[in-house]
Coordinates of C-alpha atoms in Angstrom, one line a residue:
M1 CA 92.3 123.1 111.8
N2 CA 94.4 126.2 111.9
F3 CA 95.3 128.9 108.9
R4 CA 98.4 126.9 108.1
H5 CA 96.8 123.5 108.0
T6 CA 95.0 124.7 105.1
E7 CA 97.7 126.4 103.2
I8 CA 99.8 123.4 103.6
L9 CA 97.1 121.1 102.5
D10 CA 97.1 123.6 99.4
R11 CA 100.5 123.3 98.6
A12 CA 100.5 119.7 99.0
R13 CA 97.8 119.4 96.4
L14 CA 99.7 121.7 94.1
H15 CA 103.2 120.0 94.4
G16 CA 102.5 116.7 95.7
K17 CA 105.0 117.1 98.5
V18 CA 105.9 119.7 101.1
T19 CA 109.2 119.9 103.2
V20 CA 109.6 120.7 106.7
Q21 CA 112.0 123.6 105.9
G22 CA 110.2 124.9 102.8
L23 CA 107.3 125.3 105.1
A24 CA 109.1 126.8 108.1
S25 CA 110.7 129.4 105.9
A26 CA 107.4 130.3 104.1
F27 CA 105.5 130.7 107.5
G28 CA 108.2 132.3 109.5
V29 CA 107.7 129.5 112.3
T30 CA 110.1 127.1 113.7
L31 CA 110.9 123.4 112.2
Q32 CA 109.2 122.1 115.6
T33 CA 106.1 124.0 114.8
I34 CA 105.8 122.6 111.1
R35 CA 106.6 119.2 112.5
R36 CA 103.7 119.1 114.8
D37 CA 101.4 120.6 112.0
L38 CA 102.4 117.8 109.6
S39 CA 101.9 115.3 112.6
D40 CA 98.2 116.7 113.3
L41 CA 97.4 116.6 109.2
A42 CA 98.8 113.0 109.4
D43 CA 96.8 112.0 112.3
Q44 CA 93.8 113.2 110.4
G45 CA 94.5 111.3 107.3
R46 CA 95.2 114.2 105.4
L47 CA 98.8 113.5 104.6
S48 CA 101.4 111.1 104.8
R49 CA 104.7 111.8 106.5
V50 CA 107.9 111.1 104.8
H51 CA 111.4 111.9 105.5
G52 CA 111.9 115.9 105.8
G53 CA 108.0 116.5 105.0
A54 CA 105.0 114.9 104.2
V55 CA 103.1 114.0 100.7
L56 CA 99.5 113.3 100.0
P57 CA 98.5 110.1 101.2
S58 CA 98.1 107.0 99.1
G59 CA 95.2 104.5 99.5
I60 CA 92.8 102.9 97.5
T61 CA 91.1 106.4 95.8
N62 CA 92.8 109.0 93.8
I63 CA 93.0 112.7 94.6
G64 CA 90.4 114.8 92.7
Y65 CA 90.9 115.4 89.1
E66 CA 91.0 119.4 89.6
D67 CA 93.8 118.6 92.3
R68 CA 95.6 116.6 89.9
R69 CA 95.6 119.0 87.1
R70 CA 97.4 121.4 89.5
L71 CA 99.8 119.1 90.6
N72 CA 103.2 119.4 88.8
D73 CA 101.6 121.1 86.1
A74 CA 104.6 122.6 84.5
A75 CA 106.3 119.3 84.8
K76 CA 103.3 117.5 83.0
T77 CA 103.5 120.2 80.1
R78 CA 107.3 119.5 79.5
I79 CA 106.5 115.6 79.5
G80 CA 103.7 116.2 77.0
V81 CA 106.1 118.0 74.7
M82 CA 108.7 115.4 74.7
C83 CA 106.1 112.7 74.3
A84 CA 104.8 114.6 71.3
H85 CA 108.2 114.8 69.8
E86 CA 108.0 111.0 69.7
I87 CA 104.9 110.7 67.6
K88 CA 105.4 111.0 63.9
N89 CA 103.0 112.5 61.4
G90 CA 100.5 110.0 60.2
S91 CA 100.7 107.7 63.1
S92 CA 97.8 106.0 65.0
V93 CA 97.9 106.5 68.6
F94 CA 95.9 105.6 71.7
L95 CA 95.9 108.5 74.3
G96 CA 94.9 107.1 77.8
I97 CA 93.4 108.9 80.9
G98 CA 94.9 111.5 83.3
T99 CA 96.1 115.0 83.4
T100 CA 99.6 113.9 81.9
C101 CA 97.9 112.4 79.1
E102 CA 96.0 115.7 78.4
A103 CA 99.1 117.6 78.3
V104 CA 100.3 115.4 75.5
A105 CA 97.1 116.1 73.6
R106 CA 98.0 119.7 73.8
A107 CA 101.3 119.0 72.5
L108 CA 99.9 117.6 69.4
V109 CA 98.2 120.6 68.0
H110 CA 100.3 120.9 65.0
H111 CA 100.7 117.5 64.0
E112 CA 99.3 116.0 60.9
G113 CA 97.7 113.0 59.6
L114 CA 97.1 111.6 63.1
L115 CA 94.5 109.0 64.2
V116 CA 93.9 109.2 67.6
M117 CA 91.7 106.9 69.8
T118 CA 90.9 107.8 73.4
N119 CA 89.2 106.9 76.3
N120 CA 89.9 110.4 77.6
L121 CA 86.9 112.7 77.2
N122 CA 88.7 115.5 78.7
A123 CA 91.3 115.1 75.6
V124 CA 88.5 115.2 73.0
P125 CA 88.0 118.8 72.5
I126 CA 91.9 119.4 72.7
L127 CA 92.7 116.8 70.0
S128 CA 89.4 118.0 67.8
A129 CA 91.1 121.5 67.7
N130 CA 93.5 120.1 65.4
P131 CA 91.9 119.6 61.9
N132 CA 94.3 117.4 60.7
C133 CA 94.0 114.9 63.5
K134 CA 91.2 112.0 63.3
V135 CA 89.6 111.8 66.7
L136 CA 88.0 108.3 67.8
V137 CA 86.6 107.7 71.0
T138 CA 86.2 104.3 72.8
G139 CA 82.6 103.2 74.2
G140 CA 82.5 102.2 77.8
T141 CA 81.2 103.6 81.4
V142 CA 81.8 107.0 81.8
R143 CA 83.6 107.8 85.2
A144 CA 82.2 110.6 87.1
A145 CA 85.4 111.6 88.9
D146 CA 87.4 112.3 85.6
S147 CA 85.4 111.8 82.8
G148 CA 87.3 108.3 81.8
L149 CA 85.7 105.9 79.6
V150 CA 86.5 102.7 81.3
G151 CA 85.5 98.9 81.3
A152 CA 85.1 96.1 79.0
Q153 CA 83.4 98.2 76.1
A154 CA 86.2 100.6 76.1
A155 CA 88.7 97.8 76.1
S156 CA 86.7 96.0 73.1
T157 CA 87.0 99.2 71.1
A158 CA 90.7 99.5 71.7
R159 CA 91.2 96.1 70.5
N160 CA 89.7 96.8 67.2
L161 CA 93.0 98.8 66.1
K162 CA 96.9 98.2 66.0
F163 CA 98.6 101.3 67.1
D164 CA 101.7 102.8 66.3
L165 CA 102.1 104.1 69.9
A166 CA 99.9 103.7 73.1
V167 CA 100.4 106.5 75.6
I168 CA 99.2 105.7 78.9
G169 CA 99.4 107.2 82.7
C170 CA 99.5 105.4 85.8
S171 CA 98.8 106.6 89.4
A172 CA 101.8 104.8 91.2
L173 CA 105.1 103.3 90.2
D174 CA 106.8 101.0 92.8
Q175 CA 110.6 100.0 93.2
S176 CA 110.2 97.0 91.2
G177 CA 109.1 98.6 88.3
D178 CA 105.5 97.6 88.7
L179 CA 102.7 100.3 87.4
F180 CA 99.5 100.7 89.5
D181 CA 96.2 102.5 89.2
Y182 CA 92.9 102.8 91.2
D183 CA 90.2 101.4 89.2
L184 CA 90.4 98.0 87.7
D185 CA 87.9 99.1 84.8
E186 CA 90.9 101.7 83.8
V187 CA 93.4 99.1 84.4
I188 CA 91.6 96.5 81.7
V189 CA 92.0 99.3 79.0
S190 CA 95.5 100.1 79.6
Q191 CA 96.6 96.4 79.5
T192 CA 94.6 96.0 76.3
V193 CA 96.1 98.9 74.6
I194 CA 99.6 97.6 75.6
D195 CA 99.1 94.6 73.9
N196 CA 97.8 96.1 71.0
S197 CA 100.2 98.5 70.1
R198 CA 103.7 98.6 68.2
A199 CA 105.2 100.5 71.3
T200 CA 103.9 101.9 74.5
A201 CA 104.9 105.3 76.4
L202 CA 104.5 105.7 80.0
V203 CA 104.1 109.6 81.1
A204 CA 104.2 110.1 84.7
D205 CA 105.7 112.9 87.0
A206 CA 107.7 112.2 90.0
S207 CA 104.9 112.4 92.4
K208 CA 103.9 108.7 91.1
F209 CA 107.2 107.6 92.8
E210 CA 105.8 108.4 96.2
R211 CA 102.4 107.0 95.9
A212 CA 100.8 103.5 96.1
A213 CA 97.6 102.2 94.3
P214 CA 96.1 98.9 94.5
A215 CA 95.3 97.7 90.7
R216 CA 98.3 96.5 88.8
I217 CA 98.8 97.4 85.0
A218 CA 101.9 96.3 83.9
A219 CA 105.5 95.9 84.3
L220 CA 108.0 98.9 83.2
S221 CA 109.8 95.9 80.9
D222 CA 106.3 95.5 79.1
L223 CA 106.9 99.1 77.7
S224 CA 109.1 100.9 75.3
F225 CA 109.6 104.4 76.8
F226 CA 109.3 105.8 80.1
M227 CA 108.8 109.8 80.2
T228 CA 109.1 111.5 83.0
D229 CA 110.7 114.9 85.1
T230 CA 112.8 113.2 87.6
A231 CA 114.8 110.2 87.3
P232 CA 113.4 107.6 89.8
T233 CA 114.9 106.0 92.8
P234 CA 117.1 103.3 91.7
L235 CA 114.7 100.5 90.5
Q236 CA 114.8 97.2 91.6
P237 CA 113.2 94.9 88.9
P238 CA 113.1 91.0 88.8
A239 CA 116.2 89.6 87.4
N240 CA 116.4 89.5 83.8
A241 CA 113.7 92.2 83.2
A242 CA 114.1 94.9 80.5
I243 CA 114.0 98.3 81.7
P244 CA 112.5 100.7 78.9
T245 CA 114.3 103.6 77.6
I246 CA 113.8 106.4 80.4
R247 CA 113.7 110.1 79.1
V248 CA 114.0 112.8 81.6
V249 CA 112.7 116.2 80.4
N250 CA 114.8 119.0 81.2
E251 CA 113.3 122.2 83.2
S252 CA 113.1 125.5 81.0

């Protein structure tokens, strides 16, 4: 693997996607050279080729949590702020696993009178820094990869409350409007809180449109809001399926 390959992978982890044109300009080499680099990395299973560039590969396992933290972090911050604007003081909220849900937690620092249940151990110290926020943590099995609490016990705890709003993430979103994740034990929790909430918001950046995962969470029609940084490619939901309000955050 040459020095460009390492840098290309770092850029892909940071941005979710790399383009032939952008890499050729960055390295001062020809488009053909970059296409060879991307083909080599695709042959090694490190990237997946798409029109005009490459993306992180989809599969049955997610990329590392620290890599996800760096992926589109500015967009996730904006999505978090937009979602927090929808959460009223005095609300009961379920906050799910994932780096975009973490961004929502950071945006709730000045809210008052919140009751937040979460299965995201990364969000607990963030939420606990707000003295006006009561934080409940589900039980469940700690997933070493990202400190998420998953499984039947986590779902059972969440079932004990009726939430004003559930905020969830996903690992992939396909053209039919279905949400997917990698872990069935996490999906069980997400499905439970969708059923036990008066409204549900999906927070997901544009990288989720270019990925695939095996475990189906729900359809967009089961949700109330979808908050993202880029309008998704035209969706093709089943006939008569309602699409929730889609809110695209502006860059600033």
